[in-house]
Amino acid sequence: RKEVEQDPGPFNVPEGATVAFNCTYSNSASQSFFWYRQDCRKEPKLLMSVYSSGNEDGRFTAQLNRASQYISLLIRDSKLSDSATYLCVVNRGGTGGGNKLTFGTGTQLKVEL
Amino acid sequence: GAVVSQHPSWVICKSGTSVKIECRSLDFQATTMFWYRQFPKKSLMLMATSNEGSKATYEQGVEKDKFLINHASLTLSTLTVTSAHPEDSSFYICSVYAGNQPQHFGDGTRLSIL
């Protein structure tokens, strides 16, 4: 089983749609969770951290379910500029692993007119 | 957050050449930097942790003699791909650990070995 699993997509949605991405992780020792965005042939850029209580940043809402080891990202009112690959990222946790990150393969989003 | 500069951004060279990639932390003194590799349509994979003033620690399956890491100052880590071959062609990205999450990434180096 992969440490971080995501549906690779692509998700093709019309502009203005709401889209949700899911992610599961296998390491119960993980303590930090993030969503990164990666554009084609570019480096990952932090979109948002994910907290147990859930958090929102504009059109983006992230949720964490520790019991199920499940993370989600909701994008409302999709824009063309949201087209990218969204990476689910968790830290390894445990002794010596706390500051190391494990990346999912990413979910590709294509927002269309 | 930390600003990270990576150089060069693109390298094309012949098989057998050694290639050095630099990662600079421009506004933060980083005792720890990370080197990742990403193949097309794959996830970023951690290769090694670069520790200032000491040896790098490598992930399982990553050859330390193949991928030489030097972190001689708090603002610079280098990754040298020795005797590169076509299978080493990939996107190499560094990141800076600024004492808290999340990490800050360089803009990556695309390495193509002919």
PDB file of C-alpha atoms in Angstrom:
ATOM      1  CA  ARG A   1       0.000   0.000   0.000  1.00  0.00           C
ATOM      2  CA  LYS A   2       1.293   3.460  -0.895  1.00  0.00           C
ATOM      3  CA  GLU A   3       2.044   5.790   1.990  1.00  0.00           C
ATOM      4  CA  VAL A   4      -0.110   8.515   0.467  1.00  0.00           C
ATOM      5  CA  GLU A   5      -2.808   7.632  -2.036  1.00  0.00           C
ATOM      6  CA  GLN A   6      -4.718   9.929  -4.325  1.00  0.00           C
ATOM      7  CA  ASP A   7      -6.963   9.490  -7.331  1.00  0.00           C
ATOM      8  CA  PRO A   8      -4.760  10.678 -10.223  1.00  0.00           C
ATOM      9  CA  GLY A   9      -7.702  12.044 -12.195  1.00  0.00           C
ATOM     10  CA  PRO A  10      -7.883  13.999 -14.378  1.00  0.00           C
ATOM     11  CA  PHE A  11     -10.901  15.808 -13.069  1.00  0.00           C
ATOM     12  CA  ASN A  12     -12.352  17.864 -15.915  1.00  0.00           C
ATOM     13  CA  VAL A  13     -14.819  20.411 -14.555  1.00  0.00           C
ATOM     14  CA  PRO A  14     -16.524  23.499 -15.945  1.00  0.00           C
ATOM     15  CA  GLU A  15     -15.608  26.915 -14.643  1.00  0.00           C
ATOM     16  CA  GLY A  16     -17.609  27.711 -11.519  1.00  0.00           C
ATOM     17  CA  ALA A  17     -17.982  24.085 -10.444  1.00  0.00           C
ATOM     18  CA  THR A  18     -17.182  22.704  -7.018  1.00  0.00           C
ATOM     19  CA  VAL A  19     -14.692  19.866  -6.962  1.00  0.00           C
ATOM     20  CA  ALA A  20     -13.417  17.675  -4.141  1.00  0.00           C
ATOM     21  CA  PHE A  21     -10.202  15.695  -3.874  1.00  0.00           C
ATOM     22  CA  ASN A  22      -9.530  12.939  -1.407  1.00  0.00           C
ATOM     23  CA  CYS A  23      -6.383  11.446  -0.010  1.00  0.00           C
ATOM     24  CA  THR A  24      -5.571   8.635   2.402  1.00  0.00           C
ATOM     25  CA  TYR A  25      -2.338   8.079   4.270  1.00  0.00           C
ATOM     26  CA  SER A  26      -1.020   4.952   5.908  1.00  0.00           C
ATOM     27  CA  ASN A  27       1.351   6.269   8.578  1.00  0.00           C
ATOM     28  CA  SER A  28      -0.584   6.851  11.778  1.00  0.00           C
ATOM     29  CA  ALA A  29       2.447   8.687  13.224  1.00  0.00           C
ATOM     30  CA  SER A  30       2.070  11.537  10.732  1.00  0.00           C
ATOM     31  CA  GLN A  31       1.357  14.834  12.441  1.00  0.00           C
ATOM     32  CA  SER A  32       1.441  17.459   9.704  1.00  0.00           C
ATOM     33  CA  PHE A  33      -0.652  17.545   6.582  1.00  0.00           C
ATOM     34  CA  PHE A  34      -0.650  19.792   3.549  1.00  0.00           C
ATOM     35  CA  TRP A  35      -2.043  20.368   0.134  1.00  0.00           C
ATOM     36  CA  TYR A  36       0.455  21.591  -2.439  1.00  0.00           C
ATOM     37  CA  ARG A  37      -0.247  22.703  -5.960  1.00  0.00           C
ATOM     38  CA  GLN A  38       2.097  21.828  -8.797  1.00  0.00           C
ATOM     39  CA  ASP A  39       1.853  23.346 -12.245  1.00  0.00           C
ATOM     40  CA  CYS A  40       3.274  21.503 -15.210  1.00  0.00           C
ATOM     41  CA  ARG A  41       7.081  21.293 -15.056  1.00  0.00           C
ATOM     42  CA  LYS A  42       7.228  23.553 -12.000  1.00  0.00           C
ATOM     43  CA  GLU A  43       8.054  23.107  -8.341  1.00  0.00           C
ATOM     44  CA  PRO A  44       5.299  22.408  -5.775  1.00  0.00           C
ATOM     45  CA  LYS A  45       3.835  25.436  -4.047  1.00  0.00           C
ATOM     46  CA  LEU A  46       2.054  25.268  -0.735  1.00  0.00           C
ATOM     47  CA  LEU A  47      -1.683  25.717  -1.074  1.00  0.00           C
ATOM     48  CA  MET A  48      -2.644  25.210   2.543  1.00  0.00           C
ATOM     49  CA  SER A  49      -1.905  23.285   5.689  1.00  0.00           C
ATOM     50  CA  VAL A  50      -4.606  20.962   6.975  1.00  0.00           C
ATOM     51  CA  TYR A  51      -5.763  21.008  10.571  1.00  0.00           C
ATOM     52  CA  SER A  52      -7.917  18.610  12.542  1.00  0.00           C
ATOM     53  CA  SER A  53     -10.613  21.199  12.993  1.00  0.00           C
ATOM     54  CA  GLY A  54     -10.765  21.827   9.260  1.00  0.00           C
ATOM     55  CA  ASN A  55      -9.703  25.090   7.725  1.00  0.00           C
ATOM     56  CA  GLU A  56     -10.719  27.384   4.940  1.00  0.00           C
ATOM     57  CA  ASP A  57      -8.820  29.826   2.772  1.00  0.00           C
ATOM     58  CA  GLY A  58     -11.056  31.667   0.365  1.00  0.00           C
ATOM     59  CA  ARG A  59     -12.496  29.151  -2.079  1.00  0.00           C
ATOM     60  CA  PHE A  60     -10.452  26.299  -0.635  1.00  0.00           C
ATOM     61  CA  THR A  61     -11.486  24.141   2.312  1.00  0.00           C
ATOM     62  CA  ALA A  62      -9.358  21.361   3.773  1.00  0.00           C
ATOM     63  CA  GLN A  63     -10.486  18.643   6.167  1.00  0.00           C
ATOM     64  CA  LEU A  64      -8.585  16.025   8.136  1.00  0.00           C
ATOM     65  CA  ASN A  65      -9.988  12.857   9.671  1.00  0.00           C
ATOM     66  CA  ARG A  66      -7.263  11.308  11.789  1.00  0.00           C
ATOM     67  CA  ALA A  67      -9.317   8.268  12.745  1.00  0.00           C
ATOM     68  CA  SER A  68      -9.804   7.357   9.093  1.00  0.00           C
ATOM     69  CA  GLN A  69      -6.417   8.756   8.023  1.00  0.00           C
ATOM     70  CA  TYR A  70      -8.178  10.729   5.365  1.00  0.00           C
ATOM     71  CA  ILE A  71      -7.636  14.243   4.018  1.00  0.00           C
ATOM     72  CA  SER A  72      -9.816  16.215   1.647  1.00  0.00           C
ATOM     73  CA  LEU A  73      -9.664  19.410  -0.358  1.00  0.00           C
ATOM     74  CA  LEU A  74     -12.734  21.222  -1.635  1.00  0.00           C
ATOM     75  CA  ILE A  75     -12.481  23.912  -4.287  1.00  0.00           C
ATOM     76  CA  ARG A  76     -15.537  26.087  -4.808  1.00  0.00           C
ATOM     77  CA  ASP A  77     -16.274  28.294  -7.817  1.00  0.00           C
ATOM     78  CA  SER A  78     -13.431  26.799  -9.858  1.00  0.00           C
ATOM     79  CA  LYS A  79     -11.371  29.156 -12.004  1.00  0.00           C
ATOM     80  CA  LEU A  80      -9.418  28.368 -15.122  1.00  0.00           C
ATOM     81  CA  SER A  81      -6.292  29.245 -13.160  1.00  0.00           C
ATOM     82  CA  ASP A  82      -7.021  26.432 -10.704  1.00  0.00           C
ATOM     83  CA  SER A  83      -5.980  23.929 -13.385  1.00  0.00           C
ATOM     84  CA  ALA A  84      -2.974  22.124 -11.909  1.00  0.00           C
ATOM     85  CA  THR A  85      -1.991  18.973 -10.074  1.00  0.00           C
ATOM     86  CA  TYR A  86      -2.884  18.931  -6.395  1.00  0.00           C
ATOM     87  CA  LEU A  87      -0.500  17.042  -4.148  1.00  0.00           C
ATOM     88  CA  CYS A  88      -1.495  15.558  -0.820  1.00  0.00           C
ATOM     89  CA  VAL A  89       1.521  15.707   1.495  1.00  0.00           C
ATOM     90  CA  VAL A  90       2.092  14.319   4.974  1.00  0.00           C
ATOM     91  CA  ASN A  91       5.096  14.333   7.235  1.00  0.00           C
ATOM     92  CA  ARG A  92       6.559  11.022   8.229  1.00  0.00           C
ATOM     93  CA  GLY A  93       6.315  11.521  11.922  1.00  0.00           C
ATOM     94  CA  GLY A  94       8.030   9.330  14.430  1.00  0.00           C
ATOM     95  CA  THR A  95      11.625   9.459  15.553  1.00  0.00           C
ATOM     96  CA  GLY A  96      13.825  11.141  12.978  1.00  0.00           C
ATOM     97  CA  GLY A  97      11.041  11.465  10.466  1.00  0.00           C
ATOM     98  CA  GLY A  98       9.189  14.489  11.711  1.00  0.00           C
ATOM     99  CA  ASN A  99      10.520  16.942   9.202  1.00  0.00           C
ATOM    100  CA  LYS A 100      10.471  14.612   6.199  1.00  0.00           C
ATOM    101  CA  LEU A 101       7.592  14.781   3.782  1.00  0.00           C
ATOM    102  CA  THR A 102       5.854  12.069   1.795  1.00  0.00           C
ATOM    103  CA  PHE A 103       4.046  13.131  -1.350  1.00  0.00           C
ATOM    104  CA  GLY A 104       1.081  11.618  -3.095  1.00  0.00           C
ATOM    105  CA  THR A 105       1.254  11.276  -6.863  1.00  0.00           C
ATOM    106  CA  GLY A 106      -1.204  14.122  -7.213  1.00  0.00           C
ATOM    107  CA  THR A 107      -4.668  14.663  -8.632  1.00  0.00           C
ATOM    108  CA  GLN A 108      -4.876  16.523 -11.895  1.00  0.00           C
ATOM    109  CA  LEU A 109      -7.565  19.173 -12.242  1.00  0.00           C
ATOM    110  CA  LYS A 110      -8.583  20.724 -15.542  1.00  0.00           C
ATOM    111  CA  VAL A 111     -11.044  23.582 -15.380  1.00  0.00           C
ATOM    112  CA  GLU A 112     -12.716  24.287 -18.696  1.00  0.00           C
ATOM    113  CA  LEU A 113     -14.807  27.110 -20.123  1.00  0.00           C
TER     114      LEU A 113
ATOM    115  CA  GLY B   1       8.891  31.794   4.640  1.00  0.00           C
ATOM    116  CA  ALA B   2      12.297  30.932   3.244  1.00  0.00           C
ATOM    117  CA  VAL B   3      13.166  31.911  -0.308  1.00  0.00           C
ATOM    118  CA  VAL B   4      15.003  29.150  -2.135  1.00  0.00           C
ATOM    119  CA  SER B   5      16.969  29.498  -5.346  1.00  0.00           C
ATOM    120  CA  GLN B   6      18.064  26.531  -7.414  1.00  0.00           C
ATOM    121  CA  HIS B   7      20.575  26.572 -10.255  1.00  0.00           C
ATOM    122  CA  PRO B   8      20.708  25.641 -13.046  1.00  0.00           C
ATOM    123  CA  SER B   9      17.069  25.328 -14.001  1.00  0.00           C
ATOM    124  CA  TRP B  10      17.781  23.142 -17.037  1.00  0.00           C
ATOM    125  CA  VAL B  11      20.730  20.956 -17.959  1.00  0.00           C
ATOM    126  CA  ILE B  12      21.273  18.854 -21.045  1.00  0.00           C
ATOM    127  CA  CYS B  13      24.490  16.883 -21.220  1.00  0.00           C
ATOM    128  CA  LYS B  14      26.097  13.734 -22.530  1.00  0.00           C
ATOM    129  CA  SER B  15      26.083  10.409 -20.772  1.00  0.00           C
ATOM    130  CA  GLY B  16      29.011  10.064 -18.395  1.00  0.00           C
ATOM    131  CA  THR B  17      29.101  13.715 -17.420  1.00  0.00           C
ATOM    132  CA  SER B  18      28.877  14.779 -13.787  1.00  0.00           C
ATOM    133  CA  VAL B  19      26.367  17.514 -13.082  1.00  0.00           C
ATOM    134  CA  LYS B  20      26.280  19.797 -10.060  1.00  0.00           C
ATOM    135  CA  ILE B  21      23.039  21.409  -8.899  1.00  0.00           C
ATOM    136  CA  GLU B  22      23.030  24.220  -6.364  1.00  0.00           C
ATOM    137  CA  CYS B  23      20.355  25.008  -3.824  1.00  0.00           C
ATOM    138  CA  ARG B  24      20.566  28.328  -2.009  1.00  0.00           C
ATOM    139  CA  SER B  25      18.521  29.573   0.881  1.00  0.00           C
ATOM    140  CA  LEU B  26      18.431  33.311   0.245  1.00  0.00           C
ATOM    141  CA  ASP B  27      16.959  34.633   3.451  1.00  0.00           C
ATOM    142  CA  PHE B  28      17.254  31.829   5.985  1.00  0.00           C
ATOM    143  CA  GLN B  29      20.146  29.947   7.498  1.00  0.00           C
ATOM    144  CA  ALA B  30      19.223  26.365   6.864  1.00  0.00           C
ATOM    145  CA  THR B  31      20.855  23.568   8.794  1.00  0.00           C
ATOM    146  CA  THR B  32      18.675  21.117   6.927  1.00  0.00           C
ATOM    147  CA  MET B  33      17.810  20.953   3.264  1.00  0.00           C
ATOM    148  CA  PHE B  34      16.186  18.142   1.317  1.00  0.00           C
ATOM    149  CA  TRP B  35      16.757  16.814  -2.178  1.00  0.00           C
ATOM    150  CA  TYR B  36      13.906  15.260  -4.138  1.00  0.00           C
ATOM    151  CA  ARG B  37      13.553  13.698  -7.527  1.00  0.00           C
ATOM    152  CA  GLN B  38      10.416  13.532  -9.629  1.00  0.00           C
ATOM    153  CA  PHE B  39       9.946  11.373 -12.715  1.00  0.00           C
ATOM    154  CA  PRO B  40       7.164  12.238 -15.196  1.00  0.00           C
ATOM    155  CA  LYS B  41       3.686  11.641 -13.790  1.00  0.00           C
ATOM    156  CA  LYS B  42       5.178  10.367 -10.532  1.00  0.00           C
ATOM    157  CA  SER B  43       5.294  11.799  -7.043  1.00  0.00           C
ATOM    158  CA  LEU B  44       8.243  13.633  -5.568  1.00  0.00           C
ATOM    159  CA  MET B  45      10.540  11.153  -3.913  1.00  0.00           C
ATOM    160  CA  LEU B  46      12.883  12.177  -1.136  1.00  0.00           C
ATOM    161  CA  MET B  47      16.450  11.265  -2.041  1.00  0.00           C
ATOM    162  CA  ALA B  48      18.417  12.577   0.892  1.00  0.00           C
ATOM    163  CA  THR B  49      18.579  14.987   3.779  1.00  0.00           C
ATOM    164  CA  SER B  50      21.405  17.486   3.579  1.00  0.00           C
ATOM    165  CA  ASN B  51      22.839  18.466   6.943  1.00  0.00           C
ATOM    166  CA  GLU B  52      25.083  21.493   7.324  1.00  0.00           C
ATOM    167  CA  GLY B  53      28.524  20.504   8.495  1.00  0.00           C
ATOM    168  CA  SER B  54      27.912  16.783   8.454  1.00  0.00           C
ATOM    169  CA  LYS B  55      27.224  13.934   6.092  1.00  0.00           C
ATOM    170  CA  ALA B  56      23.969  13.723   4.251  1.00  0.00           C
ATOM    171  CA  THR B  57      21.554  10.953   5.111  1.00  0.00           C
ATOM    172  CA  TYR B  58      20.224   9.023   2.160  1.00  0.00           C
ATOM    173  CA  GLU B  59      16.905   7.310   1.674  1.00  0.00           C
ATOM    174  CA  GLN B  60      16.816   3.605   1.064  1.00  0.00           C
ATOM    175  CA  GLY B  61      17.767   2.751  -2.492  1.00  0.00           C
ATOM    176  CA  VAL B  62      19.572   6.016  -3.217  1.00  0.00           C
ATOM    177  CA  GLU B  63      23.274   5.531  -3.957  1.00  0.00           C
ATOM    178  CA  LYS B  64      25.343   7.975  -1.949  1.00  0.00           C
ATOM    179  CA  ASP B  65      28.341   7.582  -4.269  1.00  0.00           C
ATOM    180  CA  LYS B  66      26.160   8.388  -7.250  1.00  0.00           C
ATOM    181  CA  PHE B  67      24.480  11.428  -5.729  1.00  0.00           C
ATOM    182  CA  LEU B  68      27.054  13.435  -3.815  1.00  0.00           C
ATOM    183  CA  ILE B  69      25.705  16.039  -1.439  1.00  0.00           C
ATOM    184  CA  ASN B  70      27.685  18.842   0.116  1.00  0.00           C
ATOM    185  CA  HIS B  71      26.222  21.293   2.607  1.00  0.00           C
ATOM    186  CA  ALA B  72      29.212  23.378   3.528  1.00  0.00           C
ATOM    187  CA  SER B  73      27.371  26.509   4.595  1.00  0.00           C
ATOM    188  CA  LEU B  74      24.033  27.427   6.086  1.00  0.00           C
ATOM    189  CA  THR B  75      22.844  28.837   2.795  1.00  0.00           C
ATOM    190  CA  LEU B  76      24.121  26.392   0.200  1.00  0.00           C
ATOM    191  CA  SER B  77      23.696  22.705  -0.508  1.00  0.00           C
ATOM    192  CA  THR B  78      24.894  21.062  -3.702  1.00  0.00           C
ATOM    193  CA  LEU B  79      23.870  17.815  -5.328  1.00  0.00           C
ATOM    194  CA  THR B  80      26.282  16.280  -7.819  1.00  0.00           C
ATOM    195  CA  VAL B  81      25.002  13.544 -10.084  1.00  0.00           C
ATOM    196  CA  THR B  82      28.170  11.649 -10.915  1.00  0.00           C
ATOM    197  CA  SER B  83      28.672   9.945 -14.252  1.00  0.00           C
ATOM    198  CA  ALA B  84      25.085  10.645 -15.213  1.00  0.00           C
ATOM    199  CA  HIS B  85      23.221   8.261 -17.510  1.00  0.00           C
ATOM    200  CA  PRO B  86      19.906   8.607 -19.337  1.00  0.00           C
ATOM    201  CA  GLU B  87      18.038   6.915 -16.477  1.00  0.00           C
ATOM    202  CA  ASP B  88      19.144   9.778 -14.224  1.00  0.00           C
ATOM    203  CA  SER B  89      17.150  12.208 -16.345  1.00  0.00           C
ATOM    204  CA  SER B  90      14.581  13.682 -14.005  1.00  0.00           C
ATOM    205  CA  PHE B  91      13.352  16.793 -12.240  1.00  0.00           C
ATOM    206  CA  TYR B  92      15.475  17.464  -9.161  1.00  0.00           C
ATOM    207  CA  ILE B  93      14.082  19.778  -6.493  1.00  0.00           C
ATOM    208  CA  CYS B  94      15.527  20.976  -3.225  1.00  0.00           C
ATOM    209  CA  SER B  95      13.717  22.307  -0.217  1.00  0.00           C
ATOM    210  CA  VAL B  96      14.625  24.165   2.926  1.00  0.00           C
ATOM    211  CA  TYR B  97      13.430  23.140   6.341  1.00  0.00           C
ATOM    212  CA  ALA B  98      13.021  26.398   8.223  1.00  0.00           C
ATOM    213  CA  GLY B  99      12.423  24.887  11.639  1.00  0.00           C
ATOM    214  CA  ASN B 100       8.762  24.313  11.088  1.00  0.00           C
ATOM    215  CA  GLN B 101       6.550  22.918   8.435  1.00  0.00           C
ATOM    216  CA  PRO B 102       5.946  23.417   5.618  1.00  0.00           C
ATOM    217  CA  GLN B 103       9.101  23.185   3.570  1.00  0.00           C
ATOM    218  CA  HIS B 104       9.991  25.782   0.983  1.00  0.00           C
ATOM    219  CA  PHE B 105      10.976  24.523  -2.439  1.00  0.00           C
ATOM    220  CA  GLY B 106      13.429  25.685  -5.030  1.00  0.00           C
ATOM    221  CA  ASP B 107      12.148  26.014  -8.574  1.00  0.00           C
ATOM    222  CA  GLY B 108      13.756  22.753  -9.621  1.00  0.00           C
ATOM    223  CA  THR B 109      16.362  21.568 -12.104  1.00  0.00           C
ATOM    224  CA  ARG B 110      15.358  19.614 -15.145  1.00  0.00           C
ATOM    225  CA  LEU B 111      18.180  17.222 -16.034  1.00  0.00           C
ATOM    226  CA  SER B 112      18.295  15.548 -19.421  1.00  0.00           C
ATOM    227  CA  ILE B 113      21.067  13.081 -20.166  1.00  0.00           C
ATOM    228  CA  LEU B 114      21.578  12.168 -23.807  1.00  0.00           C
TER     229      LEU B 114
END
